[in-house]
Amino acid sequence: MLSQKTKDTLLGPLNANNPVVVQILGICSALAVTVQLKPALVMGIAVTIIVAMSNVIVSLIRNTIPMRVRIIVQLVVVAALVTLVSEVLKAFAYDVAMQLSVYLGLIITNCILMGRLEAFAMTNNAWDSLLDGLGNGLGYAIILVIVAFVRELFGSGQLLGLPIFPESWYAAGYENNGMMLMPAMALILVGCVIWAHRAYNERKQK
Amino acid sequence: MDNALNLFVRSIFSDNMIFAYFLGMCSYLAVSKNVKTSAGLGVAVTFVLIVTLPVNYLLQKYVLGPNALVEGLDLSYLSFILFIAVIAAIVQLVEMIVEKYSPSLYASLGIFLPLIAVNCAIMGGSLFMQQRIGLPATDAKAITGLGDAFFYALGSGIGWFMAIVCLAGIREKMEYNDVPKPLQGLGITFITVGLMALAFMCFSGLSF
């Protein structure tokens, strides 16, 4: 059905070549929007759409871009797409757009985008670039969701805003861990995710 | 303008770009292997910030803001494209200046100099500035004039510089430590930055 190469392009970034925990790209927003699950999900979807579309556009016009000004051309393509997505979000999901605040605009400077455009879209055709963009966007979204899941569950005892732990637990002395909501914990959690990922993959290779 | 000192100090300590907002993380983690290179990148980021932020402030105030250019016209939705264009142009300029006057710094920064254009700290500074213009003048975070914008940029840059030099210092020492193998490299660096961010939290609430 799908050839091996296509499969690698699409699924490689989900685990073995994950943009966040292996290539360490796009960390800023990965850390900042993960206090709750909902903004993290929206951010993951937005980035996936933008990476895929900008990959396709740049791949289509790659032969007409002069090498010297390619970064500016890429930035303009990305900025236009981000503006579109942010206007759409403001229209249909205003409160999430407000929660994401500047980090929505910062998708422009997300290193995953520039990294994929430079490394993949400039040298491959549009279909492969689409798959590559989708794969990398989803690889990014997975890490966001894992970190946000842990932070929202233990930090505020909720998932997607719905309470998870029964009242009786709180009555018995269980308390939400306020530290999970602090910026520092996002860094430490990502550190732990990298640790687990490397330990797991090393064992698999043996 | 009376707010400038407050903005300056807060943006170094309690609103630190790295520890409070995670801006500019990619190059922060990649270039912090030794103190000298990281200091060079810190200076370059500070310089680009203090040039681009006031320019973008003027752009926001006189072209993009509500009722700025023509009565009843709000061009804010163009701000992403215009801000990034200004930043990319100024970074190109800085690159040429550094190449001419300090070839050794140019060589050691390598690919990260052009990549300052896509450093989130620079774009983030401009986007935070755009948000803060809208705040009432009594708010401690409000940016009310060109001077405020300049000192906010300077403070953010110095905060970033300090953060990267501190991390580079720690990483240089950490080379001699016995870290579990899967945690080596970036894993332990993340946890170190997390602990540094916890330490910096004691500055929150600081104001003048």
Coordinates of C-alpha atoms in Angstrom, one line a residue:
Chain A
M1 CA 0.0 0.0 0.0
L2 CA 2.5 2.6 1.2
S3 CA 6.1 2.1 0.1
Q4 CA 8.8 1.7 2.8
K5 CA 10.2 5.2 2.1
T6 CA 6.8 6.9 2.4
K7 CA 6.2 5.1 5.6
D8 CA 9.5 6.2 7.0
T9 CA 8.8 9.8 6.0
L10 CA 5.4 9.8 7.7
L11 CA 6.1 7.6 10.8
G12 CA 9.8 8.2 11.5
P13 CA 9.2 11.5 13.2
L14 CA 6.7 10.0 15.6
N15 CA 9.3 8.0 17.5
A16 CA 12.8 7.3 16.3
N17 CA 13.3 10.7 14.7
N18 CA 11.0 12.8 16.9
P19 CA 11.5 16.6 16.3
V20 CA 11.1 17.5 20.0
V21 CA 13.0 14.8 22.0
V22 CA 15.6 13.7 19.4
Q23 CA 16.2 16.8 17.3
I24 CA 15.4 19.3 20.0
L25 CA 13.5 21.6 17.8
G26 CA 10.4 23.7 18.7
I27 CA 11.0 23.5 22.4
C28 CA 9.8 27.0 23.3
S29 CA 6.1 26.5 22.6
A30 CA 6.3 22.8 23.6
L31 CA 7.0 24.0 27.1
A32 CA 4.8 27.0 27.4
V33 CA 1.4 25.8 26.2
T34 CA 1.4 22.5 28.2
V35 CA -0.2 23.6 31.5
Q36 CA -3.5 22.3 30.3
L37 CA -4.4 19.6 27.7
K38 CA -6.8 21.7 25.6
P39 CA -4.4 24.5 24.4
A40 CA -1.7 21.8 23.9
L41 CA -4.0 19.9 21.6
V42 CA -5.0 23.0 19.6
M43 CA -1.3 24.0 19.4
G44 CA -0.4 20.5 18.1
I45 CA -3.0 20.6 15.4
A46 CA -2.2 24.2 14.4
V47 CA 1.5 23.3 14.1
T48 CA 0.8 20.1 12.1
I49 CA -1.4 22.0 9.6
I50 CA 1.1 24.8 9.2
V51 CA 4.2 22.5 8.8
A52 CA 2.4 20.4 6.2
M53 CA 1.1 23.3 4.2
S54 CA 4.3 25.4 4.3
N55 CA 6.2 22.3 3.3
V56 CA 4.0 21.8 0.3
I57 CA 4.1 25.5 -0.7
V58 CA 7.9 25.8 -0.4
S59 CA 8.4 22.5 -2.2
L60 CA 6.3 23.7 -5.1
I61 CA 8.2 27.0 -5.5
R62 CA 11.6 25.6 -4.5
N63 CA 13.1 25.9 -8.0
T64 CA 12.2 29.6 -8.3
I65 CA 13.6 30.8 -4.9
P66 CA 17.0 32.4 -5.2
M67 CA 19.4 30.8 -2.6
R68 CA 20.4 34.0 -1.0
V69 CA 17.0 35.2 0.0
R70 CA 15.5 31.8 0.7
I71 CA 15.1 32.3 4.5
I72 CA 13.1 35.5 4.0
V73 CA 10.9 33.8 1.4
Q74 CA 10.3 30.8 3.7
L75 CA 9.5 33.2 6.6
V76 CA 7.0 35.1 4.6
V77 CA 5.2 31.8 3.5
V78 CA 5.1 30.7 7.1
A79 CA 4.0 34.0 8.5
A80 CA 1.1 34.2 6.0
L81 CA -0.1 30.7 7.1
V82 CA 0.3 31.5 10.8
T83 CA -1.7 34.7 10.3
L84 CA -4.5 32.7 8.6
V85 CA -4.6 30.1 11.4
S86 CA -4.5 32.7 14.2
E87 CA -7.4 34.6 12.6
V88 CA -9.4 31.4 12.2
L89 CA -8.7 30.5 15.8
K90 CA -9.7 34.0 17.0
A91 CA -13.0 33.6 15.1
F92 CA -14.0 30.1 16.2
A93 CA -12.1 29.4 19.5
Y94 CA -11.5 32.8 21.0
D95 CA -10.7 31.6 24.6
V96 CA -8.1 29.1 23.4
A97 CA -6.5 31.7 21.2
M98 CA -6.2 34.0 24.2
Q99 CA -4.7 31.3 26.3
L100 CA -2.1 30.6 23.6
S101 CA -1.5 34.4 23.3
V102 CA 2.0 35.1 21.8
Y103 CA 2.9 31.5 21.4
L104 CA 0.5 31.3 18.5
G105 CA 2.4 34.0 16.7
L106 CA 5.7 32.3 17.7
I107 CA 4.8 29.3 15.5
I108 CA 6.6 31.5 12.8
T109 CA 9.9 31.1 14.6
N110 CA 9.3 27.5 15.6
C111 CA 12.5 25.7 14.6
I112 CA 10.6 22.7 13.4
L113 CA 9.2 24.7 10.5
M114 CA 12.5 26.2 9.4
G115 CA 14.3 22.9 10.0
R116 CA 11.8 20.9 7.8
L117 CA 11.7 23.6 5.1
E118 CA 15.5 23.7 4.9
A119 CA 16.2 20.0 5.3
F120 CA 13.3 18.5 3.4
A121 CA 11.0 20.7 1.4
M122 CA 13.8 22.5 -0.5
T123 CA 15.0 19.2 -2.0
N124 CA 11.9 17.0 -2.3
N125 CA 8.6 16.9 -4.2
A126 CA 5.3 18.2 -2.9
W127 CA 3.7 14.8 -1.9
D128 CA 6.7 13.7 0.1
S129 CA 6.9 17.1 1.7
L130 CA 3.3 16.9 2.7
L131 CA 3.9 13.5 4.4
D132 CA 7.0 14.8 6.1
G133 CA 5.2 17.8 7.4
L134 CA 2.3 15.8 8.8
G135 CA 4.7 13.3 10.4
N136 CA 6.8 16.0 12.1
G137 CA 3.7 18.0 13.2
L138 CA 2.2 14.9 14.8
G139 CA 5.5 13.9 16.4
Y140 CA 5.5 17.4 18.0
A141 CA 1.9 17.1 19.0
I142 CA 2.5 13.7 20.7
I143 CA 5.1 15.2 23.1
L144 CA 2.9 18.2 23.8
V145 CA 0.0 15.9 24.7
I146 CA 2.1 13.7 27.0
V147 CA 3.6 16.6 28.9
A148 CA 0.2 18.5 29.1
F149 CA -1.5 15.3 30.3
V150 CA 0.9 14.8 33.2
R151 CA 0.8 18.5 34.1
E152 CA -2.9 19.0 34.0
L153 CA -3.7 15.6 35.7
F154 CA -1.4 16.2 38.7
G155 CA -1.3 20.0 38.7
S156 CA -5.0 20.7 38.7
G157 CA -6.6 17.2 39.0
Q158 CA -8.4 17.7 35.7
L159 CA -8.3 16.6 32.0
L160 CA -9.6 18.9 29.4
G161 CA -11.2 20.9 32.2
L162 CA -13.1 17.9 33.6
P163 CA -12.3 16.8 37.2
I164 CA -10.8 13.4 37.4
F165 CA -10.2 12.6 41.0
P166 CA -13.3 12.0 43.2
E167 CA -14.1 14.4 46.0
S168 CA -13.5 11.7 48.5
W169 CA -9.8 11.6 47.6
Y170 CA -9.5 15.3 48.5
A171 CA -11.4 14.7 51.7
A172 CA -8.9 11.9 52.5
G173 CA -6.0 14.4 52.2
Y174 CA -5.0 14.2 48.5
E175 CA -3.8 17.5 47.2
N176 CA -3.1 18.9 43.7
N177 CA 0.6 19.4 43.1
G178 CA 0.8 23.1 42.4
M179 CA 4.5 22.7 41.4
M180 CA 3.3 21.0 38.2
L181 CA 1.8 24.3 37.0
M182 CA 5.1 26.2 37.3
P183 CA 7.2 26.8 34.2
A184 CA 10.2 24.9 35.7
M185 CA 8.3 21.6 35.9
A186 CA 7.7 21.7 32.1
L187 CA 11.5 21.7 31.6
I188 CA 12.0 18.9 34.1
L189 CA 9.2 16.8 32.6
V190 CA 10.6 17.1 29.0
G191 CA 13.9 16.1 30.4
C192 CA 12.3 13.0 31.9
V193 CA 10.5 12.2 28.6
I194 CA 13.9 12.4 26.7
W195 CA 15.4 10.1 29.4
A196 CA 12.6 7.5 29.0
H197 CA 12.7 7.7 25.2
R198 CA 16.4 7.2 25.0
A199 CA 16.4 4.4 27.6
Y200 CA 13.6 2.6 25.7
N201 CA 15.2 3.0 22.2
E202 CA 18.6 1.9 23.4
R203 CA 17.1 -1.3 24.8
K204 CA 15.3 -2.0 21.6
Q205 CA 18.5 -1.7 19.6
K206 CA 20.3 -4.3 21.6
Chain B
M1 CA 9.1 56.5 30.7
D2 CA 8.9 56.4 34.5
N3 CA 8.2 52.7 34.1
A4 CA 11.5 52.1 32.3
L5 CA 13.5 51.0 35.4
N6 CA 10.8 48.7 36.5
L7 CA 10.5 47.1 33.1
F8 CA 14.3 46.8 32.8
V9 CA 14.8 45.0 36.2
R10 CA 11.7 42.8 35.8
S11 CA 12.6 41.6 32.3
I12 CA 16.0 40.5 33.6
F13 CA 14.8 38.6 36.6
S14 CA 11.2 37.8 37.1
D15 CA 10.1 38.0 33.4
N16 CA 13.2 36.3 32.2
M17 CA 12.8 35.2 28.5
I18 CA 14.2 31.7 29.2
F19 CA 13.0 30.8 32.7
A20 CA 9.5 32.3 32.6
Y21 CA 8.6 32.2 28.9
F22 CA 11.0 29.6 27.3
L23 CA 11.8 31.9 24.4
G24 CA 14.8 31.2 22.3
M25 CA 15.2 27.7 23.7
C26 CA 16.6 26.0 20.6
S27 CA 19.8 28.0 20.2
Y28 CA 19.9 28.3 24.0
L29 CA 20.3 24.5 24.3
A30 CA 22.4 24.0 21.2
V31 CA 25.1 26.7 21.7
S32 CA 25.5 26.5 25.5
K33 CA 28.4 24.0 25.4
N34 CA 31.1 26.5 26.2
V35 CA 31.1 29.9 27.9
K36 CA 32.9 31.9 25.2
T37 CA 30.6 31.0 22.3
S38 CA 27.5 31.4 24.4
A39 CA 28.6 34.9 25.5
G40 CA 29.0 35.8 21.8
L41 CA 25.6 34.6 21.0
G42 CA 24.2 36.4 24.1
V43 CA 25.6 39.7 22.9
A44 CA 24.3 39.1 19.4
V45 CA 20.8 38.4 20.6
T46 CA 20.9 41.4 23.0
F47 CA 22.0 43.6 20.1
V48 CA 19.3 42.4 17.7
L49 CA 16.7 42.8 20.4
I50 CA 17.5 46.4 21.2
V51 CA 17.5 47.3 17.5
T52 CA 14.4 45.4 16.4
L53 CA 12.1 46.1 19.3
P54 CA 12.0 49.9 19.1
V55 CA 11.7 49.7 15.3
N56 CA 8.7 47.3 15.7
Y57 CA 7.3 49.6 18.4
L58 CA 7.2 52.5 16.0
L59 CA 5.7 50.2 13.4
Q60 CA 3.0 49.1 15.7
K61 CA 2.3 52.6 17.1
Y62 CA 2.2 54.5 13.8
V63 CA 1.3 51.9 11.1
L64 CA -0.3 48.8 12.5
G65 CA -2.3 49.8 15.6
P66 CA -6.0 50.6 15.7
N67 CA -6.7 54.1 14.1
A68 CA -2.9 54.6 13.6
L69 CA -2.6 55.1 9.8
V70 CA -6.2 55.8 8.8
E71 CA -9.1 56.5 11.1
G72 CA -11.1 53.2 11.7
L73 CA -8.4 50.9 10.2
D74 CA -6.8 48.2 12.3
L75 CA -3.9 46.5 10.6
S76 CA -2.8 44.3 13.5
Y77 CA -3.3 41.2 11.5
L78 CA -0.4 42.1 9.3
S79 CA 1.9 42.4 12.4
F80 CA 3.4 38.8 12.1
I81 CA 4.6 39.3 8.5
L82 CA 5.9 42.9 9.1
F83 CA 7.7 42.1 12.4
I84 CA 9.4 39.0 10.9
A85 CA 10.5 41.0 7.8
V86 CA 12.0 43.7 10.0
I87 CA 13.8 41.1 12.1
A88 CA 15.1 39.2 9.1
A89 CA 16.5 42.4 7.5
I90 CA 18.2 43.6 10.7
V91 CA 19.7 40.1 11.3
Q92 CA 21.1 40.2 7.8
L93 CA 22.7 43.5 8.6
V94 CA 24.2 42.3 11.9
E95 CA 25.6 39.3 10.1
M96 CA 27.4 41.5 7.6
I97 CA 28.8 43.7 10.4
V98 CA 30.1 40.8 12.5
E99 CA 31.6 39.1 9.5
K100 CA 33.6 42.3 8.7
Y101 CA 34.7 43.3 12.2
S102 CA 35.0 40.0 14.1
P103 CA 35.7 37.1 11.8
S104 CA 36.6 34.8 14.8
L105 CA 33.2 35.4 16.4
Y106 CA 31.5 34.9 13.0
A107 CA 33.2 31.6 12.6
S108 CA 32.4 30.3 16.1
L109 CA 28.7 31.4 15.8
G110 CA 28.4 29.6 12.5
I111 CA 24.9 28.8 11.4
F112 CA 23.4 30.3 14.6
L113 CA 23.9 33.9 13.5
P114 CA 21.5 33.8 10.5
L115 CA 19.2 31.7 12.7
I116 CA 18.8 34.5 15.2
A117 CA 16.1 35.6 12.7
V118 CA 14.1 32.6 13.8
N119 CA 15.1 32.9 17.4
C120 CA 11.8 33.0 19.4
A121 CA 13.3 35.4 21.9
I122 CA 13.5 38.2 19.2
M123 CA 10.0 37.6 17.8
G124 CA 8.6 37.0 21.2
G125 CA 10.0 40.3 22.5
S126 CA 8.1 42.1 19.7
L127 CA 4.9 40.2 20.3
F128 CA 5.0 40.8 24.0
M129 CA 5.7 44.5 23.3
Q130 CA 2.6 44.5 21.1
Q131 CA 0.5 43.1 23.9
R132 CA 1.9 45.4 26.5
I133 CA 1.1 48.6 24.5
G134 CA -2.6 47.9 25.1
L135 CA -2.2 47.8 28.9
P136 CA -3.3 50.8 31.0
A137 CA -0.4 53.1 31.9
T138 CA -0.7 52.2 35.6
D139 CA 0.1 48.5 34.9
A140 CA 3.7 47.6 35.9
K141 CA 4.1 45.8 32.6
A142 CA 2.8 48.6 30.3
I143 CA 5.0 49.9 27.6
T144 CA 4.1 53.5 27.0
G145 CA 6.9 55.0 25.0
L146 CA 10.0 54.4 22.9
G147 CA 12.2 54.6 26.0
D148 CA 10.2 51.9 27.7
A149 CA 10.4 49.7 24.6
F150 CA 14.2 50.2 24.5
F151 CA 14.7 49.3 28.2
Y152 CA 12.4 46.3 27.9
A153 CA 14.5 45.1 25.0
L154 CA 17.8 45.7 26.9
G155 CA 16.6 44.0 30.0
S156 CA 15.3 41.0 28.1
G157 CA 18.6 40.7 26.2
I158 CA 20.7 40.9 29.4
G159 CA 18.4 38.3 31.0
W160 CA 18.9 36.0 28.0
F161 CA 22.7 36.6 28.0
M162 CA 22.9 35.8 31.7
A163 CA 20.9 32.7 31.4
I164 CA 23.0 31.2 28.5
V165 CA 26.3 32.1 30.2
C166 CA 25.2 30.5 33.5
L167 CA 24.1 27.3 31.7
A168 CA 27.3 27.1 29.7
G169 CA 29.3 27.4 32.9
I170 CA 27.3 24.6 34.5
R171 CA 27.6 22.4 31.5
E172 CA 31.4 22.9 31.3
K173 CA 31.7 21.6 34.9
M174 CA 29.2 18.9 34.3
E175 CA 31.5 17.2 31.8
Y176 CA 33.3 15.6 34.7
N177 CA 30.2 14.3 36.4
D178 CA 28.9 10.7 36.2
V179 CA 25.5 11.1 34.6
P180 CA 23.3 8.0 33.8
K181 CA 23.8 7.1 30.1
P182 CA 20.3 7.7 28.6
L183 CA 20.2 11.0 30.5
Q184 CA 23.5 12.3 29.2
G185 CA 23.5 15.4 26.9
L186 CA 20.1 17.0 26.5
G187 CA 18.2 15.1 29.2
I188 CA 20.3 16.4 32.0
T189 CA 20.5 19.8 30.4
F190 CA 16.7 20.2 30.5
I191 CA 16.6 19.2 34.1
T192 CA 19.4 21.6 34.9
V193 CA 17.5 24.4 33.2
G194 CA 14.4 23.4 35.2
L195 CA 16.3 23.7 38.4
M196 CA 17.7 27.1 37.4
A197 CA 14.2 28.2 36.5
L198 CA 13.0 27.2 40.0
A199 CA 15.9 29.3 41.5
F200 CA 14.9 32.3 39.4
M201 CA 11.3 32.1 40.6
C202 CA 12.4 33.6 43.9
F203 CA 12.7 36.9 42.0
S204 CA 9.0 36.9 41.1
G205 CA 7.1 39.9 42.5
L206 CA 10.2 42.1 42.3
S207 CA 9.4 45.7 41.4
F208 CA 10.7 49.2 41.7

